[in-house]
PDB file of C-alpha atoms in Angstrom:
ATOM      1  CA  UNK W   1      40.354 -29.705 -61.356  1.00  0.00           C
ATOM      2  CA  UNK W   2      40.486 -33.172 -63.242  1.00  0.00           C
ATOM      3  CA  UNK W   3      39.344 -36.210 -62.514  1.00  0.00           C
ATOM      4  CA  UNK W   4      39.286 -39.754 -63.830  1.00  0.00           C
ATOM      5  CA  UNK W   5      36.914 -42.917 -63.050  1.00  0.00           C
ATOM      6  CA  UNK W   6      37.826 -46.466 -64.252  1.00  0.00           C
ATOM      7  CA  UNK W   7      34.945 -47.839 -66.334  1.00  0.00           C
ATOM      8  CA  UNK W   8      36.101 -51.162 -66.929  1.00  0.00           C
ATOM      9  CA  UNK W   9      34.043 -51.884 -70.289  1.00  0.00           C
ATOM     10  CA  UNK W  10      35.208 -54.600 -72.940  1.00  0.00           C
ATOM     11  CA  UNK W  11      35.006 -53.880 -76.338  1.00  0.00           C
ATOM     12  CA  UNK W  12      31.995 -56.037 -77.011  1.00  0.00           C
ATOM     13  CA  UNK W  13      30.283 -54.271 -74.142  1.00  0.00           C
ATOM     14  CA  UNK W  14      30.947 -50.895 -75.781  1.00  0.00           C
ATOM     15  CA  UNK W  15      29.784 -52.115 -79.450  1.00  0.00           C
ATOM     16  CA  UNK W  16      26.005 -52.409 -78.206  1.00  0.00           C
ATOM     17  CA  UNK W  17      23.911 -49.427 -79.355  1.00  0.00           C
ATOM     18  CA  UNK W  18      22.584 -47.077 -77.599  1.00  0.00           C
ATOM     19  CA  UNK W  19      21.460 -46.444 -74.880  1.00  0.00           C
ATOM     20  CA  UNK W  20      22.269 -50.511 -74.147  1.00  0.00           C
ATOM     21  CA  UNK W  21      26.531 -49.622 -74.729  1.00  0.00           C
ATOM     22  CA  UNK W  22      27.646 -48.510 -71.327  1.00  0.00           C
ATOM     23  CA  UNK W  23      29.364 -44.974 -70.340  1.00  0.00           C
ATOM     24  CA  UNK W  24      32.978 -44.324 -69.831  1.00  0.00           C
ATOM     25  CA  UNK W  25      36.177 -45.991 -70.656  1.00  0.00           C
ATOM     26  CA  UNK W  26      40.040 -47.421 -69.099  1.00  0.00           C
ATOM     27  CA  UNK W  27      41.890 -44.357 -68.668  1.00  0.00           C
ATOM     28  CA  UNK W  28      43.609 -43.989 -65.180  1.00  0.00           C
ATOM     29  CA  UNK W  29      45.938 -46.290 -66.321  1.00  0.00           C
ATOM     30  CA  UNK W  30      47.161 -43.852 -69.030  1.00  0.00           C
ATOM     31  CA  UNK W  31      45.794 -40.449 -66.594  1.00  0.00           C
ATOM     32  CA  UNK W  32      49.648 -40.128 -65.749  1.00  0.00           C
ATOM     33  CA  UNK W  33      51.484 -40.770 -69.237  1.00  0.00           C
ATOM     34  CA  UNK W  34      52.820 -37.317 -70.698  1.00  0.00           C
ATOM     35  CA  UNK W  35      53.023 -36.149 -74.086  1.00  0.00           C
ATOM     36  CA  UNK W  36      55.336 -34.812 -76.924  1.00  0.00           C
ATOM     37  CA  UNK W  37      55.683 -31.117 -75.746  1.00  0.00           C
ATOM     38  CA  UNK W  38      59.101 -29.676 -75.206  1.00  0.00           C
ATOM     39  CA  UNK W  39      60.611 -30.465 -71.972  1.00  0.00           C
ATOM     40  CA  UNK W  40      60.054 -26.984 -70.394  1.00  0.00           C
ATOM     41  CA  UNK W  41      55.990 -27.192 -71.101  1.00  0.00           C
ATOM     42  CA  UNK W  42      55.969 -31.001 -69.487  1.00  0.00           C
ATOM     43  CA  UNK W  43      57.657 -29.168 -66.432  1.00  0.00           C
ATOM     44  CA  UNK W  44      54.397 -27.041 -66.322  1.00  0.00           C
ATOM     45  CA  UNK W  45      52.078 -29.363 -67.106  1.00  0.00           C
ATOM     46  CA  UNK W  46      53.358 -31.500 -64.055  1.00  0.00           C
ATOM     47  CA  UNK W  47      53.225 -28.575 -61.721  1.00  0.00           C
ATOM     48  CA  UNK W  48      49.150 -27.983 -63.192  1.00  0.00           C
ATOM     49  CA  UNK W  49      48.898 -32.129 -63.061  1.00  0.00           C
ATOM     50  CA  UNK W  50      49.964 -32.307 -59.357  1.00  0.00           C
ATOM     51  CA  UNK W  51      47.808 -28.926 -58.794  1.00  0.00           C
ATOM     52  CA  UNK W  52      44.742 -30.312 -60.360  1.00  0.00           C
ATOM     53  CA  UNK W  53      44.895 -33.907 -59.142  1.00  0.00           C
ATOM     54  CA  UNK W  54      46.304 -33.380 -55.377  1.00  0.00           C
ATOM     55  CA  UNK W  55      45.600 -29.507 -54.471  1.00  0.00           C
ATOM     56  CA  UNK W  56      42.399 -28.271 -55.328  1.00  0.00           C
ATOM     57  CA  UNK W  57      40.043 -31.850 -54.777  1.00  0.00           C
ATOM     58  CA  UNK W  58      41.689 -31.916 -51.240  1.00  0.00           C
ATOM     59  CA  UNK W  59      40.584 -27.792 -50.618  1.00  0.00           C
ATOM     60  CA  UNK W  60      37.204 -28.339 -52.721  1.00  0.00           C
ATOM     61  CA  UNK W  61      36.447 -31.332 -51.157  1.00  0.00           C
ATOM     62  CA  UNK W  62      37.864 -31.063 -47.674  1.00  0.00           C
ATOM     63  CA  UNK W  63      39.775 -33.842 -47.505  1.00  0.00           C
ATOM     64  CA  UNK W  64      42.314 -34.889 -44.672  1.00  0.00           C
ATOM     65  CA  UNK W  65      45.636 -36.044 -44.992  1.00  0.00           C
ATOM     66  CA  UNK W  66      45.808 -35.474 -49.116  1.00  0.00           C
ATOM     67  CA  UNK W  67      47.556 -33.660 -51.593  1.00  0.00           C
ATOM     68  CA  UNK W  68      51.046 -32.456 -50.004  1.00  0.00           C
ATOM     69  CA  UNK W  69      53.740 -35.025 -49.160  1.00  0.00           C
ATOM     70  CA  UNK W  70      54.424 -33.894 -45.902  1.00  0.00           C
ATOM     71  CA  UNK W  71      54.189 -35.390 -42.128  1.00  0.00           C
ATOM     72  CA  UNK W  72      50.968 -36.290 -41.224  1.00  0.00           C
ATOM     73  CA  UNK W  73      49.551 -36.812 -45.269  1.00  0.00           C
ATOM     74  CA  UNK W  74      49.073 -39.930 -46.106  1.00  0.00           C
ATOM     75  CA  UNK W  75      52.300 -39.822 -48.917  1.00  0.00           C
ATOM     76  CA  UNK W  76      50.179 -40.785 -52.046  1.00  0.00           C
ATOM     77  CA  UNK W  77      52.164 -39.919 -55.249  1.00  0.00           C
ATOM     78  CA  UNK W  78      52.981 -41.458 -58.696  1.00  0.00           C
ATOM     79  CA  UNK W  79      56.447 -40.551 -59.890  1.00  0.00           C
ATOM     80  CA  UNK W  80      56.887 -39.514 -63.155  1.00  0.00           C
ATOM     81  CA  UNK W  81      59.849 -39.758 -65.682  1.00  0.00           C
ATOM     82  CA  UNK W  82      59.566 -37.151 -67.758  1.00  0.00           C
ATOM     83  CA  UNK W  83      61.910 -38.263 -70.596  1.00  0.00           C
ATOM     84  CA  UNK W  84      61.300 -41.662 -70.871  1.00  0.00           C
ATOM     85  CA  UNK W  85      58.816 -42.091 -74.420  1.00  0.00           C
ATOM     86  CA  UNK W  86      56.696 -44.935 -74.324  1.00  0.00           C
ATOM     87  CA  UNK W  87      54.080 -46.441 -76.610  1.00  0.00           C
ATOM     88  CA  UNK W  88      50.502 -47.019 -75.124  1.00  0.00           C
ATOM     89  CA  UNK W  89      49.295 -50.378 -76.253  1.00  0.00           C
ATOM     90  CA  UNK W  90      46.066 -52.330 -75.640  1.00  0.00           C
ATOM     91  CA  UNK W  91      48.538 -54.852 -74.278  1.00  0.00           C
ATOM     92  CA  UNK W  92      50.030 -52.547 -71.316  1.00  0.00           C
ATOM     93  CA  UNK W  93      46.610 -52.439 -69.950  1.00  0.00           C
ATOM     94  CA  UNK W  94      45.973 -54.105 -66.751  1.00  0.00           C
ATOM     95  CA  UNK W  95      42.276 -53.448 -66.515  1.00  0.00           C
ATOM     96  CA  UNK W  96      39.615 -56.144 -67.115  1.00  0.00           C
ATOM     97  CA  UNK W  97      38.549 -54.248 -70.292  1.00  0.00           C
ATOM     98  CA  UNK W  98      41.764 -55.318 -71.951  1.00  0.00           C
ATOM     99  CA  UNK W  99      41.840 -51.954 -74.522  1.00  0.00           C
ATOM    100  CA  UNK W 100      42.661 -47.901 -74.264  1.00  0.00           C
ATOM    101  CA  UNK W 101      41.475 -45.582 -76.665  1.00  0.00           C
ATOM    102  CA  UNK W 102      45.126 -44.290 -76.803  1.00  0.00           C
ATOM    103  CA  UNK W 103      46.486 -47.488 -78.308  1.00  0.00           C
ATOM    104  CA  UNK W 104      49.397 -46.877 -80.665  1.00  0.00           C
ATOM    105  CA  UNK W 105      50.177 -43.617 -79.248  1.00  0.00           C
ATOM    106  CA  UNK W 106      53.549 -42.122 -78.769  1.00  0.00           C
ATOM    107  CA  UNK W 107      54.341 -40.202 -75.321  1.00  0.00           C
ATOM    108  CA  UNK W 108      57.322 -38.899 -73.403  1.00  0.00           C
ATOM    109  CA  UNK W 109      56.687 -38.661 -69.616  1.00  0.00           C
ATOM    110  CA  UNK W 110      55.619 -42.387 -68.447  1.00  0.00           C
ATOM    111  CA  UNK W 111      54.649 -43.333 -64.777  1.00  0.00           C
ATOM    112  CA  UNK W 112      57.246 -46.216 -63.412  1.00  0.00           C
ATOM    113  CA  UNK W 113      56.010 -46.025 -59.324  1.00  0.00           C
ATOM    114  CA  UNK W 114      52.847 -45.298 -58.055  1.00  0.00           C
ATOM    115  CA  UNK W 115      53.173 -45.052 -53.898  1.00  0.00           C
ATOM    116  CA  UNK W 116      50.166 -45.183 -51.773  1.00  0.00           C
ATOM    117  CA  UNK W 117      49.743 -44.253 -48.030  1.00  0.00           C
ATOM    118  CA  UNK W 118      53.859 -44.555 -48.080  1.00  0.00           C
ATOM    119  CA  UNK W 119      53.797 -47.846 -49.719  1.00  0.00           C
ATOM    120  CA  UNK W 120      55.036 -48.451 -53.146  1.00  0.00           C
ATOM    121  CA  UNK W 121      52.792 -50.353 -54.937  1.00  0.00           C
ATOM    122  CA  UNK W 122      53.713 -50.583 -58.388  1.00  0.00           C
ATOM    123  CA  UNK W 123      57.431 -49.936 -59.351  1.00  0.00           C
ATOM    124  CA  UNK W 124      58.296 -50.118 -63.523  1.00  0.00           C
ATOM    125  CA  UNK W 125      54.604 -51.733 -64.221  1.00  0.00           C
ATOM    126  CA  UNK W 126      54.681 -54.401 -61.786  1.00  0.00           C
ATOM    127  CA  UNK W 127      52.429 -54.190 -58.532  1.00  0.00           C
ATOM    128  CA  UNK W 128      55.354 -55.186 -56.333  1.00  0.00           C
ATOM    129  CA  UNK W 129      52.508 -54.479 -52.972  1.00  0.00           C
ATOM    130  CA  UNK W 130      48.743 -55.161 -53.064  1.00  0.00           C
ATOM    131  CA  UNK W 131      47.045 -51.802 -52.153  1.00  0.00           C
ATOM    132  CA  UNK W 132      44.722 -51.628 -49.300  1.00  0.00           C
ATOM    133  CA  UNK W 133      41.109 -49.510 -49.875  1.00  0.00           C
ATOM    134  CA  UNK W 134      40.743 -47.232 -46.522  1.00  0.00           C
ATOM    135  CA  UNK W 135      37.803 -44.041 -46.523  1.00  0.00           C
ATOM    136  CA  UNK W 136      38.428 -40.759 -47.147  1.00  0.00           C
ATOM    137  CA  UNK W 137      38.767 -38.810 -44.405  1.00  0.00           C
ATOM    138  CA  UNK W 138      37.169 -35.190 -44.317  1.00  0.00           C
ATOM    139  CA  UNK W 139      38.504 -32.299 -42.205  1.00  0.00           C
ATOM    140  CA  UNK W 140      35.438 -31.995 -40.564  1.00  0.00           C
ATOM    141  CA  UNK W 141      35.322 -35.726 -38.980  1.00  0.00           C
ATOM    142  CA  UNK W 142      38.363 -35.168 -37.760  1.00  0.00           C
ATOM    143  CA  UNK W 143      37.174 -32.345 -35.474  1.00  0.00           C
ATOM    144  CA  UNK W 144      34.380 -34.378 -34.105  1.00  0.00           C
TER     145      UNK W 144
END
């Protein structure tokens, strides 16, 4: 299983020594950008991406209504062109940080919609719909 947190730290944050320099970095921004494999490995490492990101948090974790896109899920899904190469710059980043430790770098596969609870909200790296926070639901709640 993978995971990702957004630690929103500027630059200047992260030059203080240590242990004053906070923990983490941006990087759900870029958790969904591919890389330069052949096509035939980025076809894998989607079906491990979607198994590692949707699958096994909603089994480990119990988790309603996540991970399948199917009736009664809550239909949360990025979708993924797997051809189209794209440069990561500090400038494509939409966090408060304003940096990514992957400026500069060259990738083929590049996120252009993120939907959420059936609602697109971003479409070709414009939020087009504000997304709404809601808890997580766990299987066993829903039996109470």
């Amino acid at each position: 299983m993978l995971g990702s947190d957004h630690a929103p730290h500027t630059l200047e944050e992260k030059a203080k020594t240590y242990p004053a320099s906070p923990s983490g970095m941006t990087g759900v921004q870029t958790l969904g950008a591919g890389d330069a494999r052949p096509r035939q490995c980025r076809a894998i490492v989607a079906r491990a991406f979607r198994r590692s990101h949707q699958r096994r948090p909603r089994r480990l974790f119990n988790i309603a209504c996540k991970g399948r896109i199917a009736a009664g899920y809550d239909a949360d899904f990025t979708v993924v062109d797997l051809k189209r190469r794209e440069t990561i710059t500090n400038r494509w980043v939409a966090s408060r940080a304003g940096w990514t430790p992957y400026d500069g770098v060259r990738v083929t596969g590049w996120p252009v919609g993120t939907f959420v609870r059936g609602r697109r909200v971003m479409w070709q790296g414009e939020l087009v719909t504000p997304s709404t926070g809601e808890p997580v639901r766990f299987l066993e709640t829903l039996k109470a």
